[in-house]
mmCIF file of C-alpha atoms and ligand atoms in Angstrom:
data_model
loop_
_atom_site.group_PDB
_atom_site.id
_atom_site.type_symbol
_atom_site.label_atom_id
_atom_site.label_comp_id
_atom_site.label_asym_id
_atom_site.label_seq_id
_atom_site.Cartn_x
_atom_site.Cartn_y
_atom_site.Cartn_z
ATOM 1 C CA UNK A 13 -1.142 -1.080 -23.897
ATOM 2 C CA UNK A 14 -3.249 0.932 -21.286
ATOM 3 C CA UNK A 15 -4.896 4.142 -21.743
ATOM 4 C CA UNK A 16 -3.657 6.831 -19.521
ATOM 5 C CA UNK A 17 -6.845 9.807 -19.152
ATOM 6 C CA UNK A 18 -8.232 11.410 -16.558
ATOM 7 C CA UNK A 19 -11.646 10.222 -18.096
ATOM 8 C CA UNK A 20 -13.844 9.406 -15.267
ATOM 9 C CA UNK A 21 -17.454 8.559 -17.141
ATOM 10 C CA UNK A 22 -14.708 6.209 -19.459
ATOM 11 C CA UNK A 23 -13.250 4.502 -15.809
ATOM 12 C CA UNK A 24 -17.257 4.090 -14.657
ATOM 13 C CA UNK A 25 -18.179 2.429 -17.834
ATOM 14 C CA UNK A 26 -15.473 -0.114 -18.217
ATOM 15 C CA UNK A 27 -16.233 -0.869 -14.197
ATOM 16 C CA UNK A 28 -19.590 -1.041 -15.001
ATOM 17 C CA UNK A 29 -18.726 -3.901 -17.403
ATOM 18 C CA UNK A 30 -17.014 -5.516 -15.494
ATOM 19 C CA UNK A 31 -13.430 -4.660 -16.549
ATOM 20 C CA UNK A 32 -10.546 -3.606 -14.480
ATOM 21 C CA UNK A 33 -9.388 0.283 -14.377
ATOM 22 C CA UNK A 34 -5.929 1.417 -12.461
ATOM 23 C CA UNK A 35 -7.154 4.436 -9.820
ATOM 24 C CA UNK A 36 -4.928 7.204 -8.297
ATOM 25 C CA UNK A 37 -5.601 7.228 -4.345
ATOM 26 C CA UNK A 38 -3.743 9.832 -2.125
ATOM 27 C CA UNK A 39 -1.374 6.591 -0.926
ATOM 28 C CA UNK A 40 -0.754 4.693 -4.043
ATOM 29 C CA UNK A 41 -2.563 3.682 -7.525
ATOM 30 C CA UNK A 42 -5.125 1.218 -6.880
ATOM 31 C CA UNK A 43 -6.293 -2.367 -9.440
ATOM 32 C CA UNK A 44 -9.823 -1.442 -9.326
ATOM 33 C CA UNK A 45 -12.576 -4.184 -10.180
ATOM 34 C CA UNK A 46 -16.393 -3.964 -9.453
ATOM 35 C CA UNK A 47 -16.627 -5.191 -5.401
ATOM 36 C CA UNK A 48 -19.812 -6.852 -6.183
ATOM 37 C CA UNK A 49 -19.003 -9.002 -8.805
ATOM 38 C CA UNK A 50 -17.627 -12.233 -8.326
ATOM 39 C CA UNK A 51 -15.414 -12.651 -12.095
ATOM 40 C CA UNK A 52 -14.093 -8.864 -12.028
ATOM 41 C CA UNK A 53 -12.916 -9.740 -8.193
ATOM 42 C CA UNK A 54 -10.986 -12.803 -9.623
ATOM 43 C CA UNK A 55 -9.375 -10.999 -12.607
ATOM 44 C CA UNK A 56 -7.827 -8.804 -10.160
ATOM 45 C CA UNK A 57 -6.399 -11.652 -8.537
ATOM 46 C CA UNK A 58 -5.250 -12.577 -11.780
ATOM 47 C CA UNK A 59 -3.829 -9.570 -13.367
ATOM 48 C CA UNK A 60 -1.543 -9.233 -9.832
ATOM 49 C CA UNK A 61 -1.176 -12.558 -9.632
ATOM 50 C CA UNK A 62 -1.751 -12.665 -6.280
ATOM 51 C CA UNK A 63 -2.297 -15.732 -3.691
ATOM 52 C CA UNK A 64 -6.059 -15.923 -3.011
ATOM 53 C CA UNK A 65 -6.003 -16.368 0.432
ATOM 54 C CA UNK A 66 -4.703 -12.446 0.889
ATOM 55 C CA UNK A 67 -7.751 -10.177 0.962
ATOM 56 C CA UNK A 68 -8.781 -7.044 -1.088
ATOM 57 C CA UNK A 69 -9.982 -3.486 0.345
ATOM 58 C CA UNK A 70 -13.108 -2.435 -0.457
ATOM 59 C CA UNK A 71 -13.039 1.286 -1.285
ATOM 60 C CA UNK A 72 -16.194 3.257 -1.206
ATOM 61 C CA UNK A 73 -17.030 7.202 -2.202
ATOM 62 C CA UNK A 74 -18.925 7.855 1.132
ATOM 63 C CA UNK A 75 -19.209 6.600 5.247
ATOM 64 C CA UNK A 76 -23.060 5.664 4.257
ATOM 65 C CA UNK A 77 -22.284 3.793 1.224
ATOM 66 C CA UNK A 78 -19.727 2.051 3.506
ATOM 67 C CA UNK A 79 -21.764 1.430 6.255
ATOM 68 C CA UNK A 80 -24.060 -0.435 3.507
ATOM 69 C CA UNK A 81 -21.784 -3.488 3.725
ATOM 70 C CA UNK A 82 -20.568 -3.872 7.330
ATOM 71 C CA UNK A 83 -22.981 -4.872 10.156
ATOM 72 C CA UNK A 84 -22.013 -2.497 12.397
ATOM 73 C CA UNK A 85 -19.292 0.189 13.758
ATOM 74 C CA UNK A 86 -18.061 -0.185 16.961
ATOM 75 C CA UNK A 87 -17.813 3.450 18.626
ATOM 76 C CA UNK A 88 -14.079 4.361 17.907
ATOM 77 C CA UNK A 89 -14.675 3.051 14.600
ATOM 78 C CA UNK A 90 -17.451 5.651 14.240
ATOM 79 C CA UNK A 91 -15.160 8.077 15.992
ATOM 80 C CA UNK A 92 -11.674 7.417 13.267
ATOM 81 C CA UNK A 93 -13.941 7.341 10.217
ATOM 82 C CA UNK A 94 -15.231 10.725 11.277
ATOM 83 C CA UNK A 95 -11.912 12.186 12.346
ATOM 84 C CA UNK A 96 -10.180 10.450 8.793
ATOM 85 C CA UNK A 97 -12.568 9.269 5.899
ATOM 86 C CA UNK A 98 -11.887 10.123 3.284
ATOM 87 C CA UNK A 99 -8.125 9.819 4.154
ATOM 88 C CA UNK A 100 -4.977 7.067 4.770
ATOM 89 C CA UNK A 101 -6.829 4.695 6.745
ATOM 90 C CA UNK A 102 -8.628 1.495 6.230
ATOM 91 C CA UNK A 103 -10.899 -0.310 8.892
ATOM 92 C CA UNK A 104 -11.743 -3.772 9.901
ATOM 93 C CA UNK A 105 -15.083 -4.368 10.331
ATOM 94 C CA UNK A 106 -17.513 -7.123 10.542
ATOM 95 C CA UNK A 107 -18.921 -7.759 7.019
ATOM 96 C CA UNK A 108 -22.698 -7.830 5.898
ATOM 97 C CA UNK A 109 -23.342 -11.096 3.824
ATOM 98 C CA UNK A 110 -23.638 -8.920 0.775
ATOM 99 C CA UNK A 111 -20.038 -8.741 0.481
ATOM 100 C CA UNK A 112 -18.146 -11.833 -1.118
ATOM 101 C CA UNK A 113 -15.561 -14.198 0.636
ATOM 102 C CA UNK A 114 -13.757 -14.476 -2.459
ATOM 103 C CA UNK A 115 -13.113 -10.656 -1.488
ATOM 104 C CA UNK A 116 -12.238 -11.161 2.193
ATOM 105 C CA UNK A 117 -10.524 -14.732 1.482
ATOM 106 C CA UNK A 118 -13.048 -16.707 3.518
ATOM 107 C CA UNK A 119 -12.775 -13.973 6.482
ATOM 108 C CA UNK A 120 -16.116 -12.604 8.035
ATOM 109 C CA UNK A 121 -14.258 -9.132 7.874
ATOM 110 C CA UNK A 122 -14.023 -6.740 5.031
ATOM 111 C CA UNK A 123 -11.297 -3.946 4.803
ATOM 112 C CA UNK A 124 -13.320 -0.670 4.123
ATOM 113 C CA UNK A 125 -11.553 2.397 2.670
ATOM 114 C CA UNK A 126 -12.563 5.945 1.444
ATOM 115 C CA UNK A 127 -9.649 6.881 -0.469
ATOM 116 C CA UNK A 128 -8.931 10.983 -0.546
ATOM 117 C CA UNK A 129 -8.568 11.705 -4.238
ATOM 118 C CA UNK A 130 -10.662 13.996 -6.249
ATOM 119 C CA UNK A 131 -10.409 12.128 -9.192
ATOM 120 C CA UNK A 132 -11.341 8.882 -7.462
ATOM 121 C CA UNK A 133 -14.001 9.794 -4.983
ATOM 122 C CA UNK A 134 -15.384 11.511 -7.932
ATOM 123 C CA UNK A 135 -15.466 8.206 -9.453
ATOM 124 C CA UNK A 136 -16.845 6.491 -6.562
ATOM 125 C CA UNK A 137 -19.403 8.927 -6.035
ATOM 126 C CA UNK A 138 -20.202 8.679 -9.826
ATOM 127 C CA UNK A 139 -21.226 4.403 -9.793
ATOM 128 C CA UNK A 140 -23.439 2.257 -7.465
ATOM 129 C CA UNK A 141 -21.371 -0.441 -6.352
ATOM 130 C CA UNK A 142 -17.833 0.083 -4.174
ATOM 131 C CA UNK A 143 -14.495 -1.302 -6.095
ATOM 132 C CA UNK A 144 -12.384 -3.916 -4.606
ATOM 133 C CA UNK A 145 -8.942 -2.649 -5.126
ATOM 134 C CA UNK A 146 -4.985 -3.820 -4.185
ATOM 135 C CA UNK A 147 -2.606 -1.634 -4.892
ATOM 136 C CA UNK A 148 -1.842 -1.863 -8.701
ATOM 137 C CA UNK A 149 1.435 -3.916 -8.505
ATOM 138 C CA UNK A 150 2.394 -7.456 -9.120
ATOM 139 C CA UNK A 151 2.077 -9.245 -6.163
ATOM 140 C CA UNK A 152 5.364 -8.986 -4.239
ATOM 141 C CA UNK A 153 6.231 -5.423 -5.825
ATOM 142 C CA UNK A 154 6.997 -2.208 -5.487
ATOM 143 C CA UNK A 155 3.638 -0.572 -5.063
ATOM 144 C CA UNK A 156 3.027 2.254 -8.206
ATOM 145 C CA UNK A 157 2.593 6.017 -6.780
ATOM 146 C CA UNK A 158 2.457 7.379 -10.377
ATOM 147 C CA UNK A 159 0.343 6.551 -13.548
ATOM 148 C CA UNK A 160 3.531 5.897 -15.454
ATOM 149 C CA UNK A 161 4.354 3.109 -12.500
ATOM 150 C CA UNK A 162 1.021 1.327 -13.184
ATOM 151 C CA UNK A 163 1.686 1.372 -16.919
ATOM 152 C CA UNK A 164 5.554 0.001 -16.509
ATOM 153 C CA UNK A 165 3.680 -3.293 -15.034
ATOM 154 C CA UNK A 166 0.399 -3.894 -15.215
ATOM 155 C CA UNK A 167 0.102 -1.972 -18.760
ATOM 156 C CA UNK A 168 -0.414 -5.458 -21.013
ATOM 157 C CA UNK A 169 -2.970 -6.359 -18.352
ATOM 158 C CA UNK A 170 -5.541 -3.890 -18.135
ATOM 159 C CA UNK A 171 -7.093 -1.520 -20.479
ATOM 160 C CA UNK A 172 -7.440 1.853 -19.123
ATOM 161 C CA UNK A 173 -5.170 3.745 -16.124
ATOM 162 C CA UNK A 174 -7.163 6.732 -14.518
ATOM 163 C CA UNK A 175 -4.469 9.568 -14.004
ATOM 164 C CA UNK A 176 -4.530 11.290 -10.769
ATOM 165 C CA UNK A 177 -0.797 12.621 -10.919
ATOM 166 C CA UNK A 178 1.891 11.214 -8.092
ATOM 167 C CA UNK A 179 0.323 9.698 -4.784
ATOM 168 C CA UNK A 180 0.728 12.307 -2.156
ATOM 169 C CA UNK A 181 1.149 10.165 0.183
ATOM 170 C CA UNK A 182 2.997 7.464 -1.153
ATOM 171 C CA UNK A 183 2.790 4.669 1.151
ATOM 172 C CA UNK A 184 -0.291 2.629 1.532
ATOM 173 C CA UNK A 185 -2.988 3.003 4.223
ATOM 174 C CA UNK A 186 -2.997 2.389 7.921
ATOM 175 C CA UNK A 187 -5.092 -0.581 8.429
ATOM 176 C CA UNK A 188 -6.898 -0.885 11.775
ATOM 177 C CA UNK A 189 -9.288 -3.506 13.181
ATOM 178 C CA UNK A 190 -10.930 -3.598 16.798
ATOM 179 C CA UNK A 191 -10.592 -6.341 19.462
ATOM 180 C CA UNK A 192 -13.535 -7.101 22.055
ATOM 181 C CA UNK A 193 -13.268 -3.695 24.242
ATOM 182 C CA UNK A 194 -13.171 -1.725 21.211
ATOM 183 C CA UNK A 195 -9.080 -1.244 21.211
ATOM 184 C CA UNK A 196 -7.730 -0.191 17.936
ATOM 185 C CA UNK A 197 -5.493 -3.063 16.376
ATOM 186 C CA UNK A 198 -2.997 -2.013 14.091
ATOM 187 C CA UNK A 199 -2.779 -4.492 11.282
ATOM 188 C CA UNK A 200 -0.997 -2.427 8.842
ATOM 189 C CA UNK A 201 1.128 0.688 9.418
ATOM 190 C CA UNK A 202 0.889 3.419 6.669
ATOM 191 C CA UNK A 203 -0.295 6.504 5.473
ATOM 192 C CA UNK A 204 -1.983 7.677 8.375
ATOM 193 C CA UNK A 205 0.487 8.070 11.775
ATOM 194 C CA UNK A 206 -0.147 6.262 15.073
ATOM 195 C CA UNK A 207 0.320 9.392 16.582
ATOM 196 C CA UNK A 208 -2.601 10.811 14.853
ATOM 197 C CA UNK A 209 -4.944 7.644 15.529
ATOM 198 C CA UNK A 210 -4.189 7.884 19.049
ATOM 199 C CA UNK A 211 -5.149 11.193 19.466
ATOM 200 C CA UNK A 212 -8.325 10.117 19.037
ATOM 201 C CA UNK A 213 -9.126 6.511 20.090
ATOM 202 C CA UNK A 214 -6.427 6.789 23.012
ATOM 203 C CA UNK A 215 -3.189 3.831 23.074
ATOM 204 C CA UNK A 216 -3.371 1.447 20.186
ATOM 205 C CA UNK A 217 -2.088 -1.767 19.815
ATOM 206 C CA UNK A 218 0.253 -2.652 17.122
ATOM 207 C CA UNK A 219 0.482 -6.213 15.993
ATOM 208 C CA UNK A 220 3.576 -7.707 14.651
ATOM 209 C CA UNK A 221 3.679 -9.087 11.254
ATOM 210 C CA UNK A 222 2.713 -12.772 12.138
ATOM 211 C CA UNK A 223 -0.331 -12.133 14.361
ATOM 212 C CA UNK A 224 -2.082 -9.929 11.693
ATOM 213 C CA UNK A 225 -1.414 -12.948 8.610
ATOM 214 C CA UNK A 226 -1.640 -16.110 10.881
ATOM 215 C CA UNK A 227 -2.169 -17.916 7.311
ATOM 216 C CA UNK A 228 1.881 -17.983 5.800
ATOM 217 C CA UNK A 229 3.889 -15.134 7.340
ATOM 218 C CA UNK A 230 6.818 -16.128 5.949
ATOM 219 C CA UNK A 231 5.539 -15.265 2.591
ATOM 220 C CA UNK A 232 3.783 -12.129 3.163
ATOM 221 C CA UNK A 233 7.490 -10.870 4.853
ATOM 222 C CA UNK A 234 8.662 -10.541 1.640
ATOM 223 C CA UNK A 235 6.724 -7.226 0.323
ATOM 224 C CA UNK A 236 7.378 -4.139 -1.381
ATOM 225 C CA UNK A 237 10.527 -5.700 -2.918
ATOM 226 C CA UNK A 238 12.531 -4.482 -5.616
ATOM 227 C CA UNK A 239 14.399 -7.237 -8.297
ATOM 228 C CA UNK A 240 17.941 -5.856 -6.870
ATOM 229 C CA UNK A 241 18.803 -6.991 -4.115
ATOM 230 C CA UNK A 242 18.395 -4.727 -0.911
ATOM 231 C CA UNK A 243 19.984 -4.208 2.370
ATOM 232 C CA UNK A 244 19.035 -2.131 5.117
ATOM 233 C CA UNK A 245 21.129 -0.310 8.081
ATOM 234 C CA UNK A 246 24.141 2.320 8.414
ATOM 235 C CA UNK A 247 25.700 2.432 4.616
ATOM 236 C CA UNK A 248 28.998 2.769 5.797
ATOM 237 C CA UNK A 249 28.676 -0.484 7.749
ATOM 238 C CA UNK A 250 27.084 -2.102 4.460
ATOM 239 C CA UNK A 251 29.558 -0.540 1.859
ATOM 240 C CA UNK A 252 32.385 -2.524 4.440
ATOM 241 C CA UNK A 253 30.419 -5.429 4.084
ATOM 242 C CA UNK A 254 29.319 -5.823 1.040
ATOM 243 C CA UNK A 255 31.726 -3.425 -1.156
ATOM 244 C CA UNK A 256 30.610 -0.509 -2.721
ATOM 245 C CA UNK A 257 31.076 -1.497 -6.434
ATOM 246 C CA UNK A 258 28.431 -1.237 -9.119
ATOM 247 C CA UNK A 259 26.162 0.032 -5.619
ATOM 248 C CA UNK A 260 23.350 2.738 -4.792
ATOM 249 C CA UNK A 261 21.713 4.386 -1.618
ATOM 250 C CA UNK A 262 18.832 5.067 -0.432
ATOM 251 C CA UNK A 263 19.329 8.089 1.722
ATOM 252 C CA UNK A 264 16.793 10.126 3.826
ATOM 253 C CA UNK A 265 18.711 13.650 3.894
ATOM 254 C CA UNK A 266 22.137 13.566 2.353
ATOM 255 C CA UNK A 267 24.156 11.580 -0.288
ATOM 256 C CA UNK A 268 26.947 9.180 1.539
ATOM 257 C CA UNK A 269 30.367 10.031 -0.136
ATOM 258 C CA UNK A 270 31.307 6.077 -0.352
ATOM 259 C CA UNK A 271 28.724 5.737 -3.238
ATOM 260 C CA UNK A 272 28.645 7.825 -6.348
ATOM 261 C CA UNK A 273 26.236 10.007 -6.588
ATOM 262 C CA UNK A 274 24.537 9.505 -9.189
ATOM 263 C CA UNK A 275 23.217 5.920 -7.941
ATOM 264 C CA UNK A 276 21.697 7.838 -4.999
ATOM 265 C CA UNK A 277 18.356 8.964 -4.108
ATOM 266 C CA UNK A 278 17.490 11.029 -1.115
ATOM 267 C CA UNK A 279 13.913 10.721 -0.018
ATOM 268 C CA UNK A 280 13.861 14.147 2.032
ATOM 269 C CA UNK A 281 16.920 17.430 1.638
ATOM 270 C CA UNK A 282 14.849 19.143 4.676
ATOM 271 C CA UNK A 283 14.117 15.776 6.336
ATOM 272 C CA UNK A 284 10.490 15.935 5.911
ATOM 273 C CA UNK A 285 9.285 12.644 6.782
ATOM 274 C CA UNK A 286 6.114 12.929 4.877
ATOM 275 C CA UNK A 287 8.227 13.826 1.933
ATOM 276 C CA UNK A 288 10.400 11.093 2.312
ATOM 277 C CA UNK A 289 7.093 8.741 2.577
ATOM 278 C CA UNK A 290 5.831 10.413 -0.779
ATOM 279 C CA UNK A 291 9.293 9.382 -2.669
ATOM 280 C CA UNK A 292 9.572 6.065 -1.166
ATOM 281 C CA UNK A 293 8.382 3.892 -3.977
ATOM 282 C CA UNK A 294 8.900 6.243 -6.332
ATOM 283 C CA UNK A 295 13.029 6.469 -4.886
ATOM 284 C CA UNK A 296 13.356 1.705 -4.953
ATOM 285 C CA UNK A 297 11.915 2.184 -8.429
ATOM 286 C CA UNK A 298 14.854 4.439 -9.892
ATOM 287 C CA UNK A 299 17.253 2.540 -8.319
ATOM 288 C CA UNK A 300 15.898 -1.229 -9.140
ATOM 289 C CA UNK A 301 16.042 0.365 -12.905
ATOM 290 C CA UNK A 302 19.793 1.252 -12.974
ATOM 291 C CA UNK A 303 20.966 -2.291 -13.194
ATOM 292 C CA UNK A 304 23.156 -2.535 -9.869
ATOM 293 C CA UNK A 305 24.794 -5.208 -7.511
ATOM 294 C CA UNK A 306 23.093 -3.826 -4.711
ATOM 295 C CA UNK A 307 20.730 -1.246 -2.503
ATOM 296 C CA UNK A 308 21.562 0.126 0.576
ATOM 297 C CA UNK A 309 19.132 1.909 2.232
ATOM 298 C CA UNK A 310 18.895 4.009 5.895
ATOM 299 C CA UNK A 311 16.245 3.666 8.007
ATOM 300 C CA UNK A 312 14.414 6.608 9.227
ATOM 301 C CA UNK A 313 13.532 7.935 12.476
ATOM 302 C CA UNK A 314 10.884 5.488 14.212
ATOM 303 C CA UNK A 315 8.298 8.531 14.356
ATOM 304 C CA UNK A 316 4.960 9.341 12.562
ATOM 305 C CA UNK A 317 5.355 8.252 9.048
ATOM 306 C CA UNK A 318 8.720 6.660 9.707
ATOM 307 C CA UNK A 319 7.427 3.867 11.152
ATOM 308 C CA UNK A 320 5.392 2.993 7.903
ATOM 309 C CA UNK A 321 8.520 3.588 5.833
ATOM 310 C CA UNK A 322 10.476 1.444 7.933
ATOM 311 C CA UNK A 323 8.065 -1.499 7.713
ATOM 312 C CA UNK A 324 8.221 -1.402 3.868
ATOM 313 C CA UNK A 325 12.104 -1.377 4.036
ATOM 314 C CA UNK A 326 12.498 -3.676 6.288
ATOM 315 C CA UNK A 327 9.645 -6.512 4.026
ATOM 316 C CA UNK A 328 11.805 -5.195 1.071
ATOM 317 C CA UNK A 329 15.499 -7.013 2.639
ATOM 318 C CA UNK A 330 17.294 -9.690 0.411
ATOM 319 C CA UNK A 331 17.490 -11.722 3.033
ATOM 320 C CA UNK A 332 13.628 -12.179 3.243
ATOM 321 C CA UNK A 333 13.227 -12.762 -0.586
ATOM 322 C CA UNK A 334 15.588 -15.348 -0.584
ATOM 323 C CA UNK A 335 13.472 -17.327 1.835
ATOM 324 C CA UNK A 336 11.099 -18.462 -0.528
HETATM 325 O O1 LIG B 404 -3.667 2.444 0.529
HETATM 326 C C1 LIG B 404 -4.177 1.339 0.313
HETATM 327 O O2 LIG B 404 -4.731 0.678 1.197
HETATM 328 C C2 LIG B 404 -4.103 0.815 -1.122
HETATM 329 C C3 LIG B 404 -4.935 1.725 -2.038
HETATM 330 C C4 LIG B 404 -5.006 1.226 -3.451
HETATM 331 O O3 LIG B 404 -6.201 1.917 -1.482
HETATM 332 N N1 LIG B 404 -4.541 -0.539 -1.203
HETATM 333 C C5 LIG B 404 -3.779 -1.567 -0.735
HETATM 334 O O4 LIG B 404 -4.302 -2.820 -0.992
HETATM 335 O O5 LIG B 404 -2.732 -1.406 -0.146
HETATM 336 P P1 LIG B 404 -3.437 -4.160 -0.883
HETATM 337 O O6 LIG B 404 -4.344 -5.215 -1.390
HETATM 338 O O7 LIG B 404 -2.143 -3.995 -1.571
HETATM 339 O O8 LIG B 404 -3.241 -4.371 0.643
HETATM 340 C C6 LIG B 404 -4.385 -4.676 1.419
HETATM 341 C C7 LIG B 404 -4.002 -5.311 2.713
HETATM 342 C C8 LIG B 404 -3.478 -6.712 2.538
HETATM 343 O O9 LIG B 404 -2.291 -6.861 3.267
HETATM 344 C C9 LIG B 404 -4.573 -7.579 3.120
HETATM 345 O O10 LIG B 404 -4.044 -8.723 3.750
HETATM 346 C C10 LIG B 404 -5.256 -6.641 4.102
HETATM 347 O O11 LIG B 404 -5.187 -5.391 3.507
HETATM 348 N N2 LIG B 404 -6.687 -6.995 4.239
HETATM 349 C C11 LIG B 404 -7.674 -6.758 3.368
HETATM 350 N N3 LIG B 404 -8.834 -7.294 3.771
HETATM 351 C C12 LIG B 404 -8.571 -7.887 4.956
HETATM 352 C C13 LIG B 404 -9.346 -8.658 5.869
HETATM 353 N N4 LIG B 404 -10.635 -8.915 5.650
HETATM 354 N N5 LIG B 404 -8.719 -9.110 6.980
HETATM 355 C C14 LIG B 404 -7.406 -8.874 7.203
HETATM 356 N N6 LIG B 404 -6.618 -8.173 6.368
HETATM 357 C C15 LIG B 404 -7.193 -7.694 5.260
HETATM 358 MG MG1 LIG B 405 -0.126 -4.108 -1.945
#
């Protein structure tokens, strides 16, 4: 079983031999593996067992170690890393040759990230190579925004778990690329709010789910999912639908009296979005653990971190799971 410290000279060494170490990041716990070397890229493959052709994010303590492996940033890439590295966002950028294909999957882009964590960036800071790491998960899961998450899965796997306390964000980054005339792409909604990116690079473009993974969309639809199944819209209309026995909620404000209680979480009493983003993972995880016939979960409003929450909800549906 893993070690859970908040021993960062013990993370550094194992990464400096090559082995794998679980990192807090403000958005969720990372499956960190020296970037630069080839074997500790594949084990993390491995330990998630994750399809090779989806790419890792390289994470990096500072913009001028960063800018060490891409070949250049275009000008509002310059302008969001300023505005929000460290921070919830990752950019696309072209990649230097230094940097592995087995980490981009053959792409001559790399996903660059400076996670906001003292702990981490700490860590970062503290090595001379950047870490390639997915969220610490098996592939297909619930992403882990706690050390005891990490542990529940990945615990037989990997031999150390650096811990940084709950996410504070709780859902992973925004991830955004460029196209020719420097527009920002949206390629991943998350941590960090469109709103927010926009007031700084001016309208963004957000690309649905099959334009961002032109390799097997189908399969990447399926995301975030817990083992119960999980179905999404008003609960009253799902409780008629599917009955309510032996069912929970997922609930942004307030309980639904059609479901006990007990079986419900609610993300947000004040209906604080950013709240409700910080229990999100933590919320599926409680109720995949209670052993029920169903989910039913609310979406929220379609507004700053909303949207993120939404996406993850909506890759989390039954009905996409059973498609493959
Ligand atoms: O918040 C986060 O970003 C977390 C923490 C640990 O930093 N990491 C994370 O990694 O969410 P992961 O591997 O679970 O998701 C990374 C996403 C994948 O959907 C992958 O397809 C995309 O980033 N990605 C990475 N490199 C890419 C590339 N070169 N081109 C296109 N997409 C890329
Ligand atoms: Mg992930």
């Amino acid at each position: 079983m893993a070690i859970i410290s908040t021993d960062i000279l013990r993370a550094a060494a194992l990464l400096k031999s090559g082995k794998l170490v679980a990192i807090p990041t403000e958005t969720v716990y990372g499956l960190a593996g020296n970037a630069l070397d080839e074997s500790a890229i594949l084990a993390i493959f491995e330990a998630k067992n994750r399809p090779h052709f989806n790419p890792l994010i390289l994470h990096c303590g500072s913009v001028i170690q960063l800018s060490s492996f891409v070949e250049k940033m275009s000008p509002n890439a310059v302008k969001l890393a300023t505005a929000f590295m460290p921070g919830p966002i990752t950019l696309l950028l072209p990649k230097k040759d230094t940097v592995s294909e087995l980490l981009t999957a053959g792409s001559d882009k790399v996903a660059v990230r400076i996670p906001n964590h003292p702990l981490t960036l700490a860590l970062l800071q503290s090595i001379d190579f950047p870490v390639a790491a997915p969220s610490a998960n098996p592939f297909g899961y619930i992403s882990p925004t706690s050390a005891a998450h990490v542990a529940a899965q990945l615990g037989e796997k990997i031999a150390f778990i650096l811990d940084g306390g709950e996410c504070n964000v709780g859902v992973e980054s925004t991830i955004v690329g460029f196209d020719e005339e420097d527009n920002a792409l949206i390629y991943r909604l998350g941590g960090l709010s469109i709103e927010a990116i926009e007031a700084v690079v001016g309208k963004t473009i957000l690309l649905t789910h099959a334009e961002s993974k032109p390799q097997t969309a189908g399969q990447l639809l399926s995301h975030y999912a817990p083992k119960t199944p999980l179905y999404i819209g008003n609960i009253q209309d799902l409780v008629l639908e599917h009955g309510e026995n032996n069912t929970g909620a997922l609930v942004f404000e307030r309980k639904n009296l059609l479901i006990s209680a007990e079986n419900q979480f609610v993300l947000s009493p004040t209906g604080d979005i950013a709240e409700a983003a910080k229990n999100l993972f933590k919320a599926l995880r409680f109720l995949d653990n209670l052993g029920l016939n169903a989910i039913f979960a609310e979406l929220l409003p379609e507004k700053g971190l909303g949207l993120a929450i939404n996406d993850r909800l909506n890759r989390a549906r039954a009905e996409y799971k059973s498609q493959h």
